[in-house]
PDB file of C-alpha atoms and ligand atoms in Angstrom:
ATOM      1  CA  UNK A   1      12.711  12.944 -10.816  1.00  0.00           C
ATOM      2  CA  UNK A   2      13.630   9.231 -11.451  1.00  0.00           C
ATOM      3  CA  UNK A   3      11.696   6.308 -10.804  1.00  0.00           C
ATOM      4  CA  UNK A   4      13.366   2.961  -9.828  1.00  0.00           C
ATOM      5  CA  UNK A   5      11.993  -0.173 -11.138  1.00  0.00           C
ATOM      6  CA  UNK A   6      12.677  -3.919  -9.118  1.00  0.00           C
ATOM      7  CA  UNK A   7      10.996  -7.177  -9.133  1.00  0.00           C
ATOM      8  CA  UNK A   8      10.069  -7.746  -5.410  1.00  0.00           C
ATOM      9  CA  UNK A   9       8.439 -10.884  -5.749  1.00  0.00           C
ATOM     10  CA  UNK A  10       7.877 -12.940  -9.221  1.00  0.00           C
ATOM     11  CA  UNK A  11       5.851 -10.602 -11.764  1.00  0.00           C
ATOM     12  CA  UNK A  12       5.538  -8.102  -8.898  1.00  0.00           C
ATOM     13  CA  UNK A  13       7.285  -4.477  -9.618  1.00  0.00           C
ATOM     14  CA  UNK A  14       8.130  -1.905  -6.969  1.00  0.00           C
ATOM     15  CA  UNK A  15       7.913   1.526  -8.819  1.00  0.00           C
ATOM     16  CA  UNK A  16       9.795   3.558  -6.333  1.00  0.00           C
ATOM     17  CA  UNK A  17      10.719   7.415  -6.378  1.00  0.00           C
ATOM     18  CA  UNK A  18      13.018   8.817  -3.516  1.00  0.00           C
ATOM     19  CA  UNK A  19      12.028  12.751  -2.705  1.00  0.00           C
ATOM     20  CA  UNK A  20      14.529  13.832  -0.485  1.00  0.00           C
ATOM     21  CA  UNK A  21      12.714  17.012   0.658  1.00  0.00           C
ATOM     22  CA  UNK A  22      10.419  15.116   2.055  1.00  0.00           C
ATOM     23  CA  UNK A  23      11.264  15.347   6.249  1.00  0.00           C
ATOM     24  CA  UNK A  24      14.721  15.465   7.590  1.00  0.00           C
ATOM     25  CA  UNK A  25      16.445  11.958   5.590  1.00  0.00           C
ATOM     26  CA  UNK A  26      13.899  12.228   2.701  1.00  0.00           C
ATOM     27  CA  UNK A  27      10.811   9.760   1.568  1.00  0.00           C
ATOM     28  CA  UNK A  28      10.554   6.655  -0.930  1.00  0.00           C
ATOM     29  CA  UNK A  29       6.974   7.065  -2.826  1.00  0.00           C
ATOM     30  CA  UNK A  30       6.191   3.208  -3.927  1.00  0.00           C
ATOM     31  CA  UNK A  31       3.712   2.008  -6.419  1.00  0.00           C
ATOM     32  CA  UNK A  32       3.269  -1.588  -7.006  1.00  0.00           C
ATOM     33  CA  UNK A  33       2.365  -2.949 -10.553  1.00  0.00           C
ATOM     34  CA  UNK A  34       1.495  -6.568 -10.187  1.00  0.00           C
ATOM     35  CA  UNK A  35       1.510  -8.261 -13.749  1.00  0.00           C
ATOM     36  CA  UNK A  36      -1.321 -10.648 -14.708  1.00  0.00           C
ATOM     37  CA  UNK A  37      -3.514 -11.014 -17.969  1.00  0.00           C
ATOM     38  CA  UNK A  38      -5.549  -8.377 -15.832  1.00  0.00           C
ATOM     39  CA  UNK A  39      -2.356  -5.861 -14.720  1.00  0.00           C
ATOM     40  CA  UNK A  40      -3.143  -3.911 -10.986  1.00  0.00           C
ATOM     41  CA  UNK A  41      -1.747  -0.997 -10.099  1.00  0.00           C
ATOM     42  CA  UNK A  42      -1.834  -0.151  -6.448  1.00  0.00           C
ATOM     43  CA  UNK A  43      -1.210   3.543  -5.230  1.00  0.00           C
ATOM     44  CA  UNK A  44      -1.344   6.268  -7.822  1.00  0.00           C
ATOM     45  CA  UNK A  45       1.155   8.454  -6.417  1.00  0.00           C
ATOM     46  CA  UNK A  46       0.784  12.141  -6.471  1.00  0.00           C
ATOM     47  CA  UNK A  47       0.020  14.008  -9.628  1.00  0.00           C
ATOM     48  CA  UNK A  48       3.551  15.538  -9.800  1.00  0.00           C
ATOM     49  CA  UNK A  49       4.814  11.693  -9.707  1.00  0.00           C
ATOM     50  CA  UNK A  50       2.633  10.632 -12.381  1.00  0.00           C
ATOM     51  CA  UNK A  51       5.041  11.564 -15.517  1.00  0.00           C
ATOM     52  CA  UNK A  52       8.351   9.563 -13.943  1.00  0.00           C
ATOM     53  CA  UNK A  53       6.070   6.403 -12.603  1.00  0.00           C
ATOM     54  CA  UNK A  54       4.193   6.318 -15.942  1.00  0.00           C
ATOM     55  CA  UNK A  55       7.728   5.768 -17.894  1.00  0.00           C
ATOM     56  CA  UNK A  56       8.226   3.531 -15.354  1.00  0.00           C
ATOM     57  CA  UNK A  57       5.523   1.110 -16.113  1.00  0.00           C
ATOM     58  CA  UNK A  58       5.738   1.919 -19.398  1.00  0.00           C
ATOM     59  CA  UNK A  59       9.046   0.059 -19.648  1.00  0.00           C
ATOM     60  CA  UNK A  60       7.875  -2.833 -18.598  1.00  0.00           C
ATOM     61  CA  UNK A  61       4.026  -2.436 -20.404  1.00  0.00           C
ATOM     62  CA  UNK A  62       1.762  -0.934 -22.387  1.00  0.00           C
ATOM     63  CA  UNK A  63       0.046   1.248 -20.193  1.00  0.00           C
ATOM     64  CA  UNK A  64      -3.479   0.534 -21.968  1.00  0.00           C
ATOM     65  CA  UNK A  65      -2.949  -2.900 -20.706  1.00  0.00           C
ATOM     66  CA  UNK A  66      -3.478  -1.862 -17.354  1.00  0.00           C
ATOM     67  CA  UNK A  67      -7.052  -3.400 -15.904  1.00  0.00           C
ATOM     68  CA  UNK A  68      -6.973  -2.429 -12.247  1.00  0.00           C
ATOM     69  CA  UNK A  69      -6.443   0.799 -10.193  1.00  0.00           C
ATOM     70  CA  UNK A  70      -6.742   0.772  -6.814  1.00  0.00           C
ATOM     71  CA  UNK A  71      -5.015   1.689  -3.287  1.00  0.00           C
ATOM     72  CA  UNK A  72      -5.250   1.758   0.477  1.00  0.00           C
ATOM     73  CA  UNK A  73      -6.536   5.570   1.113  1.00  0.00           C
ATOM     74  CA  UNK A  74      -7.881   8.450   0.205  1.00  0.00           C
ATOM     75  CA  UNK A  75      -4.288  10.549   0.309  1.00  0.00           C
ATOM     76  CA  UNK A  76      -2.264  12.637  -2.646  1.00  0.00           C
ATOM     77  CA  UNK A  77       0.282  10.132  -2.574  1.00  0.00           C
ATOM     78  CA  UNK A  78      -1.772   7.056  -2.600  1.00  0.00           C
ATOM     79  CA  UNK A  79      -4.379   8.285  -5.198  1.00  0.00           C
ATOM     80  CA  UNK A  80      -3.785  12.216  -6.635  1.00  0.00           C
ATOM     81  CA  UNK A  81      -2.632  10.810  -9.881  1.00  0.00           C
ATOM     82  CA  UNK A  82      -6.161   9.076 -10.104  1.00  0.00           C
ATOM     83  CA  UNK A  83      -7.428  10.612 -12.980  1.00  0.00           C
ATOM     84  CA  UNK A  84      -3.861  10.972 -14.836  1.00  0.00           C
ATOM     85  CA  UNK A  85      -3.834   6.836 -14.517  1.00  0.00           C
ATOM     86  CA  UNK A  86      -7.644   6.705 -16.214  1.00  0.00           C
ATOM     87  CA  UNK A  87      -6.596   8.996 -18.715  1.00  0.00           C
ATOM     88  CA  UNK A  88      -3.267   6.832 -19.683  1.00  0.00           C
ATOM     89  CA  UNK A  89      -5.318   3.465 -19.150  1.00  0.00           C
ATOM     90  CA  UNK A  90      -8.621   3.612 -20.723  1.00  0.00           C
ATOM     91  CA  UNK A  91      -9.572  -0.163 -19.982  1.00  0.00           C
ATOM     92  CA  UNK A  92      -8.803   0.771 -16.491  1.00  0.00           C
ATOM     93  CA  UNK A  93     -11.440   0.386 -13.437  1.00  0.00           C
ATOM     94  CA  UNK A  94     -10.376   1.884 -10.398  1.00  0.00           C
ATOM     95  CA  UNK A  95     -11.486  -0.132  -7.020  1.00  0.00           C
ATOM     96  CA  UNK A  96     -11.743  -0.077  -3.471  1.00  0.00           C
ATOM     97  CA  UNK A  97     -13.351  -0.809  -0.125  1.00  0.00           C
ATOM     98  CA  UNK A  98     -17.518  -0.171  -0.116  1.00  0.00           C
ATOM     99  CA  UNK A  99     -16.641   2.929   2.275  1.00  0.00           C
ATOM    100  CA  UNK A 100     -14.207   4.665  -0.172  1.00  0.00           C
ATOM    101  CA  UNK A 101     -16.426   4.516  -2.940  1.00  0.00           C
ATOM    102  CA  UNK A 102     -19.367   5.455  -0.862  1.00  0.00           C
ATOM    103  CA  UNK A 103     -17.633   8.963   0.584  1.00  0.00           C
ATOM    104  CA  UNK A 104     -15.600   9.420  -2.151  1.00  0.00           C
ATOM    105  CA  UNK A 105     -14.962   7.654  -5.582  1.00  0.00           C
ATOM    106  CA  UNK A 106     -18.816   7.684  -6.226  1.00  0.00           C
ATOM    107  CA  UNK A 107     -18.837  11.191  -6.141  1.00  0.00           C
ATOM    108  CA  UNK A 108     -14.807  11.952  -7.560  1.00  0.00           C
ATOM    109  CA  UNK A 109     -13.825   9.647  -9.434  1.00  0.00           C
ATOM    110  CA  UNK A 110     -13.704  10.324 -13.273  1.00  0.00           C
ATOM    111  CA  UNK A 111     -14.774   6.370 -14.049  1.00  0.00           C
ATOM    112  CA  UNK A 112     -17.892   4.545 -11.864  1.00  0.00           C
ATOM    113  CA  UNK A 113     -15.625   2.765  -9.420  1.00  0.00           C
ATOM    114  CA  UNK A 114     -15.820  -0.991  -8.444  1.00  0.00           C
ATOM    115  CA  UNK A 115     -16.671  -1.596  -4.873  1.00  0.00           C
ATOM    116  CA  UNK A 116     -14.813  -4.677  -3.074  1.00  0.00           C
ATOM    117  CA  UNK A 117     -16.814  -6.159  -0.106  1.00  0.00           C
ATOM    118  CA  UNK A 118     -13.709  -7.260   3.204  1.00  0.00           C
ATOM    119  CA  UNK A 119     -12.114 -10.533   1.587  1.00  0.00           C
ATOM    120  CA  UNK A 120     -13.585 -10.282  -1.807  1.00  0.00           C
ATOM    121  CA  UNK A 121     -10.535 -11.761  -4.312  1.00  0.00           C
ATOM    122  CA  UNK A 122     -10.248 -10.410  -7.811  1.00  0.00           C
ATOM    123  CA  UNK A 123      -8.616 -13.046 -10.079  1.00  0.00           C
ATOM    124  CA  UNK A 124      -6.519 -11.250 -12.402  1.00  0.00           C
ATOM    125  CA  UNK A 125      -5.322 -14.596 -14.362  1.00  0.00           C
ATOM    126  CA  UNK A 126      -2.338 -15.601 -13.003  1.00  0.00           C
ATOM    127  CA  UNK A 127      -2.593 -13.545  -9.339  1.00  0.00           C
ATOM    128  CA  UNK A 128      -5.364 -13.068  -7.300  1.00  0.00           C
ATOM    129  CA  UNK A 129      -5.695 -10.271  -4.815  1.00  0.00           C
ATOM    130  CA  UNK A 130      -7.953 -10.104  -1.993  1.00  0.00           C
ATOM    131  CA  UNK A 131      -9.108  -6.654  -0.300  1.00  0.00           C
ATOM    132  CA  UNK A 132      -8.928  -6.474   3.875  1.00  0.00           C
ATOM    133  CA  UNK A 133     -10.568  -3.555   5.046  1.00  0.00           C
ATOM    134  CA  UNK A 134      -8.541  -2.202   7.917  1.00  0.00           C
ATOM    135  CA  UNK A 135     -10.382   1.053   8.776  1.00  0.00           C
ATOM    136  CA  UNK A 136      -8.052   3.465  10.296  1.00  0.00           C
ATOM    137  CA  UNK A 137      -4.675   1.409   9.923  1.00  0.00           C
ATOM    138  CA  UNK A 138      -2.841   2.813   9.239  1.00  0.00           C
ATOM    139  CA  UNK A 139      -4.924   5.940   8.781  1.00  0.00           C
ATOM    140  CA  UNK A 140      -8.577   6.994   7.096  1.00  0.00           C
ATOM    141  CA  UNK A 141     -12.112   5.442   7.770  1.00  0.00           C
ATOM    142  CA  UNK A 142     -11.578   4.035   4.159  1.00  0.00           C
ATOM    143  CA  UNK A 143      -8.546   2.571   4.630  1.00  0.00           C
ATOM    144  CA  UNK A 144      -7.877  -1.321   3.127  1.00  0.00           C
ATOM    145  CA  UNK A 145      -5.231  -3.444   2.382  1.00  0.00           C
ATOM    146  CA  UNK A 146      -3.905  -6.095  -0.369  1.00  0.00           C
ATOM    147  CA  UNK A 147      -3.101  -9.289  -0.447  1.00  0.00           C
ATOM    148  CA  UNK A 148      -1.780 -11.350  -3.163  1.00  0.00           C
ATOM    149  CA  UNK A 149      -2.679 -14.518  -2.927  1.00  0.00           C
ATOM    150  CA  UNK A 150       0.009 -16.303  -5.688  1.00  0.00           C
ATOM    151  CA  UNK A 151       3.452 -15.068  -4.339  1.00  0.00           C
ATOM    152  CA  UNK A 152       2.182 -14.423  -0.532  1.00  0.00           C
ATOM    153  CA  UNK A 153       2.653 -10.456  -1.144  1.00  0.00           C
ATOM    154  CA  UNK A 154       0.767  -8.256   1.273  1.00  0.00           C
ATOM    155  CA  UNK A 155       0.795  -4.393  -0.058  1.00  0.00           C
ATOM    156  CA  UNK A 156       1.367  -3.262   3.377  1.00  0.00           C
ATOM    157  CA  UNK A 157       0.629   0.691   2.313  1.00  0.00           C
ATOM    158  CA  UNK A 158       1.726   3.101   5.190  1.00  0.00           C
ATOM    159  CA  UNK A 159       2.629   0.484   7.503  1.00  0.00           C
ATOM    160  CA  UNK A 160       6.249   0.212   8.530  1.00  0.00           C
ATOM    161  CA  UNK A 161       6.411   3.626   6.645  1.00  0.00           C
ATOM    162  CA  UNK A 162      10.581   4.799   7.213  1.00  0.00           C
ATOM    163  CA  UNK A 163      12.640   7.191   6.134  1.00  0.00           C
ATOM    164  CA  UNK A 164      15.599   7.456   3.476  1.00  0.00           C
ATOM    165  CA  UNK A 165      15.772   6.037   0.497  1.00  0.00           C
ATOM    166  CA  UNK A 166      17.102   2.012   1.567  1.00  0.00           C
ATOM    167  CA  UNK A 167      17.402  -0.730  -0.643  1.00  0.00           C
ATOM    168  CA  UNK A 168      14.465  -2.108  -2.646  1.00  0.00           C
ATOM    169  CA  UNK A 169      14.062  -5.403  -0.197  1.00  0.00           C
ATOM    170  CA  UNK A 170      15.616  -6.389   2.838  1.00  0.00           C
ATOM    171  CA  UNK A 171      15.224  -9.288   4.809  1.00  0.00           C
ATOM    172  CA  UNK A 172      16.640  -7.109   8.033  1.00  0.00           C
ATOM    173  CA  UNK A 173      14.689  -5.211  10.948  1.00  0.00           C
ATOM    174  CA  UNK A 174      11.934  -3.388   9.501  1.00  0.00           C
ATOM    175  CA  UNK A 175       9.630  -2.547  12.728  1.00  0.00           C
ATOM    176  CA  UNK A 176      12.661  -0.696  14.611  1.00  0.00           C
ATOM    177  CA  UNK A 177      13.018   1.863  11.781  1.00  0.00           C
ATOM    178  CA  UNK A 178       9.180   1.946  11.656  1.00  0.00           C
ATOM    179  CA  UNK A 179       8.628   3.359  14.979  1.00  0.00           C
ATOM    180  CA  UNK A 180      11.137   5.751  14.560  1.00  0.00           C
ATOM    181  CA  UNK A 181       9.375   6.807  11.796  1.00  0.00           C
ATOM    182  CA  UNK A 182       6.033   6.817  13.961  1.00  0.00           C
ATOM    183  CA  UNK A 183       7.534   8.716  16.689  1.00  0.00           C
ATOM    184  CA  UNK A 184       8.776  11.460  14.305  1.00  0.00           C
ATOM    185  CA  UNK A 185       5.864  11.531  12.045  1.00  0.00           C
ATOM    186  CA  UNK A 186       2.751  10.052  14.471  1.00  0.00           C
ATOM    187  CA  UNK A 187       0.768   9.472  11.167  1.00  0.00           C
ATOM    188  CA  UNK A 188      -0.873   6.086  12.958  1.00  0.00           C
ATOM    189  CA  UNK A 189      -4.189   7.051  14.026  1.00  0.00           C
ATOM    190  CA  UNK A 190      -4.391   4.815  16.875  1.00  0.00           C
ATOM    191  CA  UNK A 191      -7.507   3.009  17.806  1.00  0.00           C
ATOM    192  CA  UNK A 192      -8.276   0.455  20.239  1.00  0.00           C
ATOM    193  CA  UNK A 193      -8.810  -2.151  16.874  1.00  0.00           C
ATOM    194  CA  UNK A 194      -5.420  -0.955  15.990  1.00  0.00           C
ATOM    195  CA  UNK A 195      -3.017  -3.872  17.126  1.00  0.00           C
ATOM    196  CA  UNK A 196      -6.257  -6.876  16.458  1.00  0.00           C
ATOM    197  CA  UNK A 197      -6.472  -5.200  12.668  1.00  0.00           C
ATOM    198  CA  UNK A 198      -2.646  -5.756  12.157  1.00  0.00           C
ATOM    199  CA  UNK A 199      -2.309  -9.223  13.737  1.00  0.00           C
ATOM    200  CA  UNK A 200      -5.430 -10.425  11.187  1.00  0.00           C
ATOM    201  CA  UNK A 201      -2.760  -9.628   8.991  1.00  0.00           C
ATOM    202  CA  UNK A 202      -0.183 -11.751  10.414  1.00  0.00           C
ATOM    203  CA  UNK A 203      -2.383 -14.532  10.314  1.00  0.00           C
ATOM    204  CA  UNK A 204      -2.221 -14.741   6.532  1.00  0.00           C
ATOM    205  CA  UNK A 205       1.456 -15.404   6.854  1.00  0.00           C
ATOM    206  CA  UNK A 206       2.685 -13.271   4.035  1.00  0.00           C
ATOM    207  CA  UNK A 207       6.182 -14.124   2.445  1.00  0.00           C
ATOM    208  CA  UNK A 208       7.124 -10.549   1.239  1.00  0.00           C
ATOM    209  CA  UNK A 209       5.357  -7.105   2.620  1.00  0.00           C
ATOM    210  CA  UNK A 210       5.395  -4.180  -0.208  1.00  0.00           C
ATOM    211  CA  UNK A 211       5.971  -1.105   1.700  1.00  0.00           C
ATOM    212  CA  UNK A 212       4.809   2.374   0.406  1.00  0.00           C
ATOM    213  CA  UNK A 213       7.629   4.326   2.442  1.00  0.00           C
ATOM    214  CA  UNK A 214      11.005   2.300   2.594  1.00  0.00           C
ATOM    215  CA  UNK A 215      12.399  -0.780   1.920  1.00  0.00           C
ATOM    216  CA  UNK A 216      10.077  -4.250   1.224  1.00  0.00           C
ATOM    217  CA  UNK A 217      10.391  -7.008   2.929  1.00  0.00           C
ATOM    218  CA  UNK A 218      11.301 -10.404   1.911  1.00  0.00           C
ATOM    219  CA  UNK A 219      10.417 -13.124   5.073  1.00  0.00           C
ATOM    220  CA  UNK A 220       8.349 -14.952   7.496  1.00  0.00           C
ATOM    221  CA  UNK A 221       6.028 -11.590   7.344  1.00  0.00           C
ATOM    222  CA  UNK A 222       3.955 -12.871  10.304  1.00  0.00           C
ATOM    223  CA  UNK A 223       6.403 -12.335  13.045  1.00  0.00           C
ATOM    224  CA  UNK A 224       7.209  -8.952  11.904  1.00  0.00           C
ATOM    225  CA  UNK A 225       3.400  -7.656  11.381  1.00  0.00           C
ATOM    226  CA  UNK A 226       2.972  -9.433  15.126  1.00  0.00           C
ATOM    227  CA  UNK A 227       6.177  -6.949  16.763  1.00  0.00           C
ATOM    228  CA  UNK A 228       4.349  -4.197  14.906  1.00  0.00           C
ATOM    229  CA  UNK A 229       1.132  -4.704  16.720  1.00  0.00           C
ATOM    230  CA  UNK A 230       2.548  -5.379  20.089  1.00  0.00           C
ATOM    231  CA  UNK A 231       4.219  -1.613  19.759  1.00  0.00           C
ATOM    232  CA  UNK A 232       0.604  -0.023  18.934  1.00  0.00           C
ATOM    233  CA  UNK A 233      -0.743  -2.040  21.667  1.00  0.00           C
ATOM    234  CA  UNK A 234       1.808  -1.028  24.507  1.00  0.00           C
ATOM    235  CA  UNK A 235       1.806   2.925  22.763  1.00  0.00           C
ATOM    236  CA  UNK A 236      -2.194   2.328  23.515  1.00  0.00           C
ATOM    237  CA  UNK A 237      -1.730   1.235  26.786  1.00  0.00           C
ATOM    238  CA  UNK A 238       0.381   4.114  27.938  1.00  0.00           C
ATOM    239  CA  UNK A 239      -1.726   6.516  26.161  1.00  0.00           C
ATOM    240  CA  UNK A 240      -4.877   5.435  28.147  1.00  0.00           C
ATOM    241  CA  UNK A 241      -4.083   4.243  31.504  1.00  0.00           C
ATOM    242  CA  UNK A 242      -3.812   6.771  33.910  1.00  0.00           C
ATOM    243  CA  UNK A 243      -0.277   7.316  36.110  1.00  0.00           C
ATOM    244  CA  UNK A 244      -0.869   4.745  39.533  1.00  0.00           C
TER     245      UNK A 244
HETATM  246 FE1  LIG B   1      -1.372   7.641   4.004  1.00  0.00          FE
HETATM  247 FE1  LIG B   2       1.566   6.870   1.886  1.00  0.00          FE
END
């Protein structure tokens, strides 16, 4: 197993490993190590990941540097390796969104967690992330997002979630090979909030969208995030009106 390293944005690595088992064209698994005097990790992977992604960061820092764990979800692939990364990181806090910690880290997690209130920015000297809660999007009550303020980098997690194993960053379509992905895999648990959640996203105008499944995005992110909520909105729509 082999875990790719690129720079997706200035000081802002994309940790990705392709598992090509994973459905019929295979899955990217991204982490996202965003290096400040206080380095954040977000997503842990799954435990099985943890040894390649670990050598990973590990050629580009100590890993006892690393300050911050945190990540949209409770899921294996966004936090299973949670307790490997503690281990490795001792200085390490892991964080999330009030609910998280209140149905889950409080209880699981190996370190107290920090809680992050919606919009609450955690300066980690030379970056600053802020935490949008965005329960249910893309799935899970506890389910939050990132945003780095510096470079204009939203962690995008399961959104615009596609198959294969495509370049690092691309500046082409990313919402058509979303909803195919969506259509195959219906992991979206669709909610009437589900288009107004992702268009408060788009109104923070991000410049580059880290993407857990598939290729980043490098771009007028507003535009795209806006096309992804229309197609929740319309799937909505069809989903709850009755046939005339
Ligand atoms: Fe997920
Ligand atoms: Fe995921």
């Amino acid at each position: 197993m082999e875990t790719k390293i690129d720079e997706i944005a200035p000081r802002i690595f994309r940790l990705s490993t392709f598992l090509p088992a994973v459905g019929p064209q295979g899955l990217t698994f991204n982490q996202f190590l965003v290096d400040a005097e206080e380095p954040l990790l977000f997503h842990c992977g799954q435990r099985a990941l943890f040894p390649a992604v670990a050598q990973a960061v590990a050629r580009i820092m100590d890993l006892r540097r690393l300050r911050w764990i945190t990540f949209s979800h409770i899921e294996a692939d966004e936090c299973g390796a949670l307790g490997e990364w503690l281990d490795a990181a001792p200085a390490a806090t892991v964080t999330h969104g009030a609910i998280g910690c209140a149905i889950w880290l409080n209880d699981q997690a190996p370190r107290p967690p920090r809680a992050l209130a919606d919009n609450e920015v955690l300066d980690l000297g030379g970056r600053r992330v802020r935490r949008l809660d965005t329960p249910h999007v893309p799935h899970c009550w506890d389910a939050g997002l990132l945003y780095e303020e510096t470079t204009g980098t939203l962690f995008t997690s399961d959104l615009f979630t596609h198959a294969g194993n495509p370049a690092a960053l691309t500046d082409r379509d990313l919402v058509g090979p979303a909803i195919e992905a969506e259509k195959r895999f219906g992991y979206t648990a669709l909610t009437p909030a589900t288009g107004a959640t992702i268009r408060r996203l788009a109104k923070l105008e991000p410049r580059t969208l880290a993407v857990m499944h598939g290729s980043s995005y490098s771009g007028a992110g507003a535009p795209v995030l806006e096309t992804l909520a229309t197609f929740y909105d319309d799937r909505l729509r069809k989903t709850t009106t009755p046939p005339a």
